[in-house]
Amino acid sequence: MASLQLLPPELYTAILAHIPDFDLRKAIISLARAIPRSPVPQDLLFHSVTLTHPDQITQLSRCLESCPERSLCVRECIFEADTRDADAVVKLARSMANLTCLKLVVTLPYFPPVLLDELLRGPWVKLNTVGLHFKFPVRGNNHEPPKIPCFDAVLEALCGLESLRILSIVQDPIERAGPAPQSWATGLPRTNSGRTSSSNPLVFDANDPFASNIVQPLFTPPASFAFSLDNPFVPNPAEPYPFNSPAHKPLCVFNSLTPLSQTLPALRFLRLRLPSLSVAKQVYAPTSVLDRIELLDLSACIVKDYDVKRILGRFANLCHLVLDNTGVLRGEFGRAEWRQLGKDCALAGLRKAREREAKVKEWLDMGGRAAILPGESVPGEIREIRILPRAPTLLSLCATMLNYVPGVWFTVRQEFEIGWWAGMAELVAITAALKTSFTSGMKVVKFAANMNGPEDDEGINGLQDVDMADFEVDVAGRICPVLCLAGPGRRNSHTPGCGHRAGWEVWKDDL
């Protein structure tokens, strides 16, 4: 025991560095109790702080005020408590200058946008992970119209975090105020005497001899649903629409995601779960931001089927796309549709290249031939510019299917794979044809690895010359993306390697 007490603190720090974060606190406390005189670095107790109760915010503030050096030891701070005292939260968080991860539950309407904007504009140099979870507490009177503040200015503050790698913005659905509660007899038929038919349902009314005393059923039996193997995911009309019902459109804390069009050079993982907000175009339309995105989660947002092709064509490094509870895959999907979906995923880069070629052709016709292209000695002879399509990088596609039946999963997966490999074969053939044209003297370019200008989509900006190695498509080394339709949460059976599992490792939660 004496030898353990003589170990230097640096050795203890090196040993504790190999312990996972969720076990680190327990390990430090156990060492301090087992070897009370050993130099166990207790500052690591403040490395990761999770506050699950409002009283803990006050307790931690007092602890850090008594020893200001401890606030510099905090690297990860997670506010899971009900943050109604917004001033105390802002003051506590801003005292932690070395934060690398900040996750906050924003309780509406007690946390005003101005304070959240002030918090995110703090002197954060190392902050690389931000998680915002907007919640609206249940009131006693559910029929009061909720007052939802606008947090658009907060997005501008987030864009100022140059080291930001992981961003998660989640909002719980907030339903609009419903009609005032009515009496149970409101919907019953009335007689000419003004009384409801249920007031005396078994007694003849002489004033209205034709009054109906028929007892109305409490509910209408659901429509029958016929299962078909060729189309196993036909929406069941007997099931209520689970998200974004037109009669009860949810509210959102953001009106627009326009501020996200500013450059976020380091962002790799993005999760936006904003009910009733159409975010897809605002994410993939800007051409100079979000180029390093590897995991994109737009669950619960308004996303259409055609947005999937544009998203896949826009992001060159995208590996996982999660679209749970959106407008994707809501229609009738049979064998042909699943096969076409796989093909679209493989050829998303080709679609992007064709669209850009059309813009370049228009630019050439408007006088763009006068511009000197990289490596071009006689610019006046340029009549056509072809663009090499990007090879797909997608590893998984996740969505939520109505009437998901695990028993037909093999058929769905097989059709998706057939479409994927058909698309890959087409991509290889087009790439080979472009290689032949390139060796014959045609101008062929490719998308730049990292586009970083406000006009990257105009003219030849964001394009660069190709090499012979760019025409090699490694089909043998590629695999078909994982297709997971189990939906969010860990309760369902998820496909290994799907975007849900990848998201759990990034976001450190079960959403």
XYZ file of N, CA and C in Angstrom, residues 60-256:
591
model
N -23.487 23.582 -7.745
C -22.254 23.611 -8.526
C -21.705 25.035 -8.627
N -22.586 26.004 -8.735
C -22.132 27.396 -8.795
C -21.379 27.775 -7.520
N -21.888 27.382 -6.377
C -21.207 27.684 -5.116
C -19.877 26.946 -5.019
N -19.849 25.718 -5.490
C -18.608 24.937 -5.446
C -17.524 25.580 -6.307
N -17.876 26.028 -7.486
C -16.885 26.636 -8.370
C -16.476 28.025 -7.903
N -17.392 28.728 -7.256
C -17.037 30.043 -6.727
C -16.058 29.929 -5.571
N -16.182 28.870 -4.785
C -15.256 28.681 -3.660
C -13.853 28.308 -4.128
N -13.778 27.689 -5.323
C -12.475 27.310 -5.884
C -12.513 27.574 -7.389
N -12.205 28.784 -7.828
C -12.323 29.136 -9.256
C -11.485 28.258 -10.176
N -10.398 27.658 -9.645
C -9.572 26.816 -10.510
C -10.334 25.598 -11.012
N -11.338 25.164 -10.255
C -12.094 23.983 -10.671
C -12.918 24.248 -11.930
N -13.365 25.471 -12.122
C -14.162 25.775 -13.311
C -13.367 25.579 -14.589
N -12.045 25.719 -14.511
C -11.202 25.511 -15.681
C -11.000 24.036 -15.981
N -11.357 23.168 -15.031
C -11.213 21.725 -15.241
C -12.411 21.118 -15.964
N -13.518 21.835 -16.027
C -14.735 21.303 -16.631
C -14.577 21.307 -18.146
N -14.733 20.132 -18.753
C -14.671 20.000 -20.199
C -16.043 19.736 -20.817
N -16.891 19.058 -20.082
C -18.215 18.697 -20.593
C -19.266 19.029 -19.551
N -20.247 19.826 -19.944
C -21.327 20.217 -19.029
C -22.665 19.942 -19.703
N -23.472 19.117 -19.041
C -24.762 18.727 -19.587
C -25.854 19.168 -18.620
N -26.718 20.056 -19.082
C -27.836 20.539 -18.275
C -29.074 19.734 -18.651
N -29.364 18.695 -17.906
C -30.586 17.915 -18.106
C -31.718 18.414 -17.227
N -31.422 19.316 -16.318
C -32.426 19.826 -15.392
C -33.340 20.827 -16.090
N -34.458 21.113 -15.457
C -35.399 22.118 -15.943
C -34.774 23.497 -15.764
N -34.340 24.115 -16.866
C -33.570 25.365 -16.798
C -34.497 26.573 -16.813
N -35.266 26.746 -15.762
C -36.155 27.911 -15.690
C -35.410 29.148 -15.206
N -34.348 28.951 -14.431
C -33.526 30.074 -13.995
C -32.432 30.280 -15.035
N -32.783 30.981 -16.103
C -31.867 31.124 -17.230
C -30.634 31.928 -16.858
N -30.782 32.944 -16.009
C -29.631 33.767 -15.628
C -28.577 32.930 -14.900
N -29.023 32.039 -14.017
C -28.073 31.199 -13.283
C -27.358 30.236 -14.228
N -28.065 29.715 -15.214
C -27.449 28.788 -16.171
C -26.389 29.502 -16.999
N -26.722 30.685 -17.484
C -25.771 31.446 -18.311
C -24.525 31.812 -17.502
N -24.722 32.254 -16.273
C -23.592 32.632 -15.434
C -22.693 31.438 -15.148
N -23.309 30.279 -14.865
C -22.524 29.088 -14.559
C -21.753 28.611 -15.782
N -22.406 28.557 -16.926
C -21.747 28.038 -18.128
C -20.615 28.945 -18.588
N -20.799 30.239 -18.498
C -19.760 31.164 -18.959
C -18.538 31.161 -18.049
N -18.670 30.601 -16.851
C -17.510 30.516 -15.960
C -16.586 29.364 -16.338
N -17.041 28.483 -17.230
C -16.250 27.328 -17.648
C -15.594 27.648 -18.988
N -14.444 28.250 -18.930
C -13.810 28.760 -20.145
C -13.250 27.672 -21.044
N -12.992 26.486 -20.503
C -12.362 25.423 -21.281
C -13.351 24.361 -21.739
N -14.628 24.714 -21.816
C -15.635 23.751 -22.234
C -15.386 23.273 -23.664
N -15.522 21.966 -23.872
C -15.502 21.398 -25.209
C -16.875 20.858 -25.617
N -17.762 20.619 -24.636
C -19.101 20.092 -24.915
C -20.110 20.788 -24.018
N -21.161 21.335 -24.618
C -22.229 22.002 -23.876
C -23.566 21.500 -24.407
N -24.336 20.864 -23.515
C -25.672 20.382 -23.868
C -26.660 21.010 -22.886
N -27.731 21.544 -23.439
C -28.632 22.367 -22.632
C -30.080 22.073 -22.994
N -30.903 21.880 -21.967
C -32.343 21.800 -22.135
C -32.908 23.211 -21.997
N -33.478 23.726 -23.074
C -34.025 25.082 -23.090
C -35.511 24.988 -22.777
N -35.884 25.378 -21.574
C -37.274 25.298 -21.135
C -38.013 26.562 -21.566
N -39.019 26.389 -22.387
C -39.802 27.523 -22.889
C -41.033 27.707 -22.025
N -41.426 28.974 -21.827
C -40.837 30.223 -22.323
C -39.920 30.909 -21.308
N -39.346 30.128 -20.380
C -38.569 30.717 -19.291
C -37.142 31.068 -19.703
N -36.689 30.527 -20.825
C -35.331 30.807 -21.291
C -35.429 31.710 -22.517
N -35.282 33.018 -22.371
C -35.468 33.936 -23.500
C -34.345 33.801 -24.529
N -34.618 34.112 -25.786
C -33.590 34.003 -26.830
C -32.374 34.879 -26.585
N -32.569 36.034 -25.958
C -31.442 36.945 -25.771
C -30.397 36.331 -24.840
N -30.831 35.576 -23.823
C -29.875 34.964 -22.911
C -29.167 33.776 -23.564
N -29.886 33.012 -24.367
C -29.233 31.908 -25.073
C -28.227 32.439 -26.091
N -28.565 33.529 -26.742
C -27.633 34.155 -27.679
C -26.391 34.657 -26.945
N -26.599 35.235 -25.763
C -25.463 35.708 -24.964
C -24.574 34.547 -24.528
N -25.206 33.414 -24.187
C -24.434 32.251 -23.751
C -23.555 31.707 -24.877
N -24.099 31.584 -26.060
C -23.364 30.979 -27.176
C -22.327 31.923 -27.777
N -22.408 33.183 -27.459
C -21.405 34.143 -27.937
C -20.283 34.341 -26.915
N -20.180 33.428 -25.983
C -19.126 33.514 -24.981
C -17.751 33.261 -25.574
N -16.725 33.425 -24.784
C -15.342 33.239 -25.286
C -14.985 31.766 -25.422
N -15.693 31.068 -26.317
C -15.468 29.631 -26.477
C -14.404 29.395 -27.538
N -13.271 28.895 -27.117
C -12.179 28.599 -28.045
C -12.122 27.115 -28.373
N -12.460 26.277 -27.398
C -12.350 24.824 -27.573
C -13.700 24.137 -27.732
N -14.787 24.885 -27.725
C -16.118 24.276 -27.776
C -16.352 23.627 -29.143
N -16.509 22.309 -29.175
C -16.718 21.599 -30.442
C -18.035 20.838 -30.503
N -18.774 20.787 -29.391
C -20.053 20.072 -29.367
C -21.097 20.929 -28.681
N -22.222 21.150 -29.352
C -23.334 21.918 -28.789
C -24.617 21.137 -29.023
N -25.389 20.963 -27.960
C -26.690 20.311 -28.053
C -27.754 21.163 -27.399
N -28.795 21.511 -28.138
C -29.901 22.319 -27.633
C -31.187 21.517 -27.766
N -31.876 21.328 -26.653
C -33.127 20.579 -26.638
C -34.220 21.492 -26.116
N -35.098 21.939 -27.009
C -36.165 22.858 -26.642
C -37.369 22.070 -26.158
N -37.807 22.413 -24.940
C -38.956 21.743 -24.345
C -39.970 22.774 -23.871
N -41.234 22.382 -23.929
C -42.317 23.242 -23.471
C -43.070 22.501 -22.388
N -43.057 22.981 -21.148
C -43.708 22.251 -20.055
C -45.217 22.208 -20.228
N -45.811 21.127 -19.735
C -47.258 20.965 -19.815
C -47.925 21.882 -18.807
N -48.873 22.678 -19.289
C -49.577 23.597 -18.403
C -50.862 22.955 -17.890
N -51.388 23.600 -16.851
C -52.644 23.103 -16.314
C -53.778 23.240 -17.298
N -53.816 24.353 -18.029
C -54.849 24.570 -19.044
C -54.232 24.347 -20.409
N -54.488 23.208 -21.008
C -53.879 22.865 -22.286
C -54.442 23.658 -23.443
N -55.482 24.463 -23.202
C -56.124 25.177 -24.289
C -55.664 26.628 -24.366
N -54.707 27.011 -23.541
C -54.125 28.331 -23.671
C -53.166 28.341 -24.857
N -53.227 29.353 -25.720
C -52.307 29.396 -26.863
C -50.874 29.593 -26.400
N -49.945 28.696 -26.774
C -48.562 28.832 -26.318
C -47.879 30.014 -26.993
N -47.032 30.677 -26.241
C -46.254 31.789 -26.772
C -44.846 31.283 -27.032
N -44.505 31.136 -28.306
C -43.232 30.558 -28.709
C -42.310 31.680 -29.184
N -41.222 31.947 -28.475
C -40.275 32.968 -28.942
C -39.490 32.480 -30.140
N -38.916 33.409 -30.867
C -38.130 33.089 -32.062
C -36.652 33.071 -31.706
N -35.977 31.984 -32.055
C -34.567 31.803 -31.730
C -33.673 31.873 -32.965
N -34.106 32.574 -34.003
C -33.299 32.649 -35.225
C -31.933 33.280 -34.971
N -31.869 34.250 -34.068
C -30.591 34.907 -33.795
C -29.580 33.952 -33.158
N -30.076 32.887 -32.522
C -29.181 31.925 -31.898
C -28.343 31.197 -32.957
N -28.918 30.988 -34.143
C -28.178 30.322 -35.214
C -26.976 31.147 -35.649
N -27.115 32.465 -35.632
C -25.975 33.316 -35.977
C -24.861 33.169 -34.948
N -25.241 33.038 -33.679
C -24.222 32.836 -32.650
C -23.514 31.506 -32.828
N -24.258 30.464 -33.236
C -23.636 29.155 -33.459
C -22.648 29.196 -34.622
N -22.969 29.989 -35.631
C -22.065 30.078 -36.784
C -20.748 30.750 -36.428
N -20.685 31.433 -35.301
C -19.438 32.051 -34.871
C -18.493 31.097 -34.168
N -18.927 29.856 -33.927
C -18.085 28.860 -33.269
C -17.290 28.115 -34.331
N -16.084 28.550 -34.595
C -15.291 27.980 -35.680
C -14.842 26.550 -35.396
N -14.764 26.165 -34.135
C -14.316 24.807 -33.796
C -15.467 23.818 -33.660
N -16.686 24.237 -33.989
C -17.864 23.396 -33.795
C -17.838 22.206 -34.760
N -17.855 20.980 -34.214
C -17.847 19.758 -35.009
C -19.173 19.007 -34.924
N -19.845 19.099 -33.783
C -21.083 18.360 -33.549
C -22.151 19.353 -33.111
N -23.275 19.378 -33.838
C -24.376 20.290 -33.517
C -25.677 19.511 -33.536
N -26.425 19.630 -32.442
C -27.724 18.977 -32.322
C -28.746 19.988 -31.834
N -29.818 20.165 -32.604
C -30.920 21.048 -32.219
C -32.199 20.233 -32.312
N -32.799 19.965 -31.175
C -33.994 19.127 -31.096
C -35.092 19.922 -30.403
N -36.296 19.827 -30.946
C -37.442 20.472 -30.307
C -38.557 19.459 -30.144
N -39.095 19.383 -28.950
C -40.256 18.531 -28.730
C -41.471 19.148 -29.422
N -42.367 18.334 -29.976
C -43.554 18.882 -30.644
C -44.390 19.719 -29.691
N -44.832 20.869 -30.183
C -45.698 21.773 -29.412
C -46.973 21.942 -30.202
N -48.041 21.337 -29.729
C -49.301 21.398 -30.453
C -49.977 22.742 -30.234
N -50.678 23.193 -31.265
C -51.459 24.413 -31.138
C -52.624 24.200 -30.179
N -53.152 25.304 -29.659
C -54.269 25.220 -28.724
C -55.484 24.623 -29.410
N -56.107 23.651 -28.781
C -57.288 23.018 -29.342
C -58.551 23.747 -28.935
N -59.704 23.283 -29.394
C -60.968 23.933 -29.038
C -61.271 23.761 -27.559
N -62.062 24.650 -27.038
C -62.446 24.600 -25.625
C -63.232 23.331 -25.355
N -63.081 22.765 -24.152
C -63.818 21.536 -23.845
C -65.315 21.762 -23.867
N -66.055 20.788 -24.397
C -67.497 20.890 -24.513
C -68.156 19.808 -23.683
N -69.429 19.983 -23.478
C -70.193 19.000 -22.729
C -70.284 17.697 -23.505
N -70.437 16.593 -22.794
C -70.522 15.282 -23.453
C -71.754 15.186 -24.339
N -72.766 15.985 -24.073
C -74.010 15.919 -24.842
C -74.040 16.908 -25.995
N -72.909 17.607 -26.256
C -72.920 18.636 -27.287
C -73.193 18.042 -28.663
N -72.611 16.893 -28.955
C -72.733 16.316 -30.289
C -73.982 15.493 -30.503
N -74.832 15.347 -29.498
C -76.038 14.540 -29.664
C -77.112 15.325 -30.407
N -77.979 14.661 -31.188
C -79.044 15.372 -31.912
C -80.045 15.990 -30.951
N -80.552 17.152 -31.356
C -81.498 17.885 -30.524
C -82.912 17.790 -31.103
N -83.903 17.839 -30.224
C -85.309 17.832 -30.637
C -85.782 19.256 -30.823
N -86.975 19.405 -31.380
C -87.525 20.743 -31.561
C -87.763 21.447 -30.255
N -87.906 20.697 -29.177
C -88.123 21.306 -27.874
C -86.852 21.848 -27.270
N -85.701 21.609 -27.944
C -84.440 22.139 -27.450
C -83.695 21.190 -26.568
N -84.287 20.056 -26.213
C -83.616 19.098 -25.370
C -82.889 18.080 -26.234
N -81.799 17.560 -25.700
C -81.082 16.518 -26.429
C -81.860 15.227 -26.357
N -81.622 14.377 -27.358
C -82.334 13.107 -27.410
C -81.945 12.186 -26.282
N -80.794 12.454 -25.626
C -80.376 11.580 -24.536
C -80.945 12.013 -23.198
N -81.677 13.185 -23.185
C -82.210 13.632 -21.906
C -83.282 12.677 -21.399
N -84.046 12.057 -22.307
C -85.036 11.057 -21.916
C -85.150 10.073 -23.074
N -84.135 9.261 -23.287
C -84.035 8.506 -24.533
C -85.116 7.461 -24.731
N -85.790 7.021 -23.682
C -86.762 5.936 -23.806
C -88.197 6.398 -23.613
N -88.426 7.714 -23.552
C -89.762 8.256 -23.331
C -90.220 8.961 -24.601
N -91.461 8.713 -25.054
C -91.987 9.332 -26.263
C -92.202 10.813 -26.023
N -91.767 11.673 -26.969
C -91.906 13.124 -26.868
C -93.058 13.541 -27.747
N -94.159 14.012 -27.115
C -95.346 14.399 -27.871
C -95.104 15.630 -28.718
N -94.203 16.540 -28.296
C -93.931 17.755 -29.070
C -93.135 17.448 -30.339
N -92.400 16.362 -30.332
C -91.597 15.997 -31.509
C -91.662 14.484 -31.672
N -92.751 13.983 -32.276
C -92.928 12.526 -32.354
C -91.915 11.840 -33.240
N -91.215 12.609 -34.095
C -90.230 11.979 -34.993
C -88.802 12.182 -34.502
N -88.670 12.594 -33.248
C -87.311 12.784 -32.704
C -86.603 11.445 -32.639
N -85.335 11.473 -32.968
C -84.555 10.231 -32.999
C -84.006 9.927 -31.622
N -84.251 8.715 -31.173
C -83.675 8.251 -29.916
C -82.634 7.161 -30.141
N -82.066 7.143 -31.368
C -81.070 6.114 -31.674
C -79.774 6.439 -30.960
N -79.245 5.480 -30.274
C -77.989 5.668 -29.555
C -76.836 5.608 -30.554
N -76.002 6.677 -30.606
C -74.878 6.738 -31.525
C -73.717 5.902 -30.988
N -72.983 5.225 -31.858
C -71.828 4.429 -31.382
C -70.733 5.343 -30.863
N -69.967 4.841 -29.896
C -68.895 5.636 -29.310
C -67.732 5.799 -30.264
N -67.509 4.887 -31.171
C -66.420 5.006 -32.121
C -66.806 4.259 -33.396
N -66.160 4.653 -34.479
C -66.388 4.004 -35.770
C -65.377 2.889 -35.949
N -65.797 1.694 -36.283
C -64.829 0.592 -36.449
C -63.793 0.941 -37.507
N -62.539 0.587 -37.277
C -61.487 0.905 -38.247
C -61.672 0.156 -39.559
N -61.187 0.784 -40.627
C -61.274 0.162 -41.939
C -60.364 -1.068 -41.997
N -60.765 -2.033 -42.807
C -59.961 -3.252 -42.933
C -58.680 -2.963 -43.696
N -57.666 -3.757 -43.451
C -56.344 -3.558 -44.072
C -55.878 -4.881 -44.647
N -55.683 -4.916 -45.964
C -55.245 -6.131 -46.647
C -53.750 -6.078 -46.858
N -53.046 -7.102 -46.383
C -51.587 -7.142 -46.527
C -51.220 -7.737 -47.883
N -50.215 -7.141 -48.534
C -49.757 -7.602 -49.840
C -48.245 -7.727 -49.805
N -47.706 -8.860 -50.246
C -46.258 -9.047 -50.260
C -45.602 -8.149 -51.286
N -46.267 -7.917 -52.440
C -45.693 -7.039 -53.457
C -45.627 -5.598 -52.982
N -46.513 -5.233 -52.097
C -46.521 -3.860 -51.585
C -46.754 -3.918 -50.085
N -45.758 -4.348 -49.304
C -45.980 -4.638 -47.884
C -46.107 -3.407 -47.019
N -45.826 -2.221 -47.566
C -45.816 -1.027 -46.729
C -46.872 -0.020 -47.160
N -47.995 -0.508 -47.660
C -49.089 0.398 -48.007
C -49.626 1.030 -46.733
N -49.758 2.363 -46.666
C -50.273 2.989 -45.444
C -51.663 2.474 -45.102
N -51.874 2.153 -43.853
C -53.146 1.644 -43.376
C -54.081 2.813 -43.100
N -55.214 2.931 -43.795
C -56.123 4.061 -43.539
C -56.727 4.022 -42.154
N -56.647 2.878 -41.484
C -57.195 2.798 -40.139
C -56.278 3.423 -39.100
N -54.999 3.647 -39.448
C -54.056 4.207 -38.494
C -54.045 5.727 -38.584
N -53.999 6.423 -37.464
C -53.895 7.882 -37.514
C -52.539 8.316 -38.029
N -52.503 9.454 -38.682
C -51.239 9.971 -39.192
C -50.381 10.399 -38.018
N -49.207 9.796 -37.812
C -48.472 9.980 -36.561
C -47.768 11.310 -36.416
N -47.462 11.996 -37.530
C -46.694 13.226 -37.423
C -47.284 14.277 -38.351
N -47.159 15.532 -37.919
C -47.504 16.693 -38.738
C -48.917 16.589 -39.309
N -49.874 16.286 -38.462
C -51.260 16.242 -38.916
C -51.703 17.622 -39.362
N -52.335 17.767 -40.539
C -52.729 19.098 -41.003
C -53.670 19.811 -40.054
N -54.476 19.056 -39.300
C -55.427 19.695 -38.399
C -54.755 20.233 -37.148
N -53.592 19.717 -36.787
C -52.887 20.160 -35.591
C -51.425 20.392 -35.937
N -51.158 21.415 -36.692
C -49.797 21.696 -37.134
C -48.964 22.186 -35.954
N -47.828 21.542 -35.657
C -47.011 21.959 -34.526
C -46.356 23.314 -34.762
N -45.840 23.862 -33.692
C -45.138 25.138 -33.742
C -43.646 24.882 -33.665
N -42.844 25.843 -34.134
C -41.401 25.686 -34.165
C -40.747 26.942 -33.609
N -39.609 26.767 -32.958
C -38.897 27.888 -32.349
C -38.071 28.648 -33.373
N -37.959 28.125 -34.597
C -37.223 28.810 -35.659
C -38.176 29.104 -36.812
N -38.032 30.287 -37.378
C -38.776 30.634 -38.583
C -38.007 30.271 -39.843
N -36.686 30.299 -39.766
C -35.848 30.016 -40.927
C -34.470 29.579 -40.454
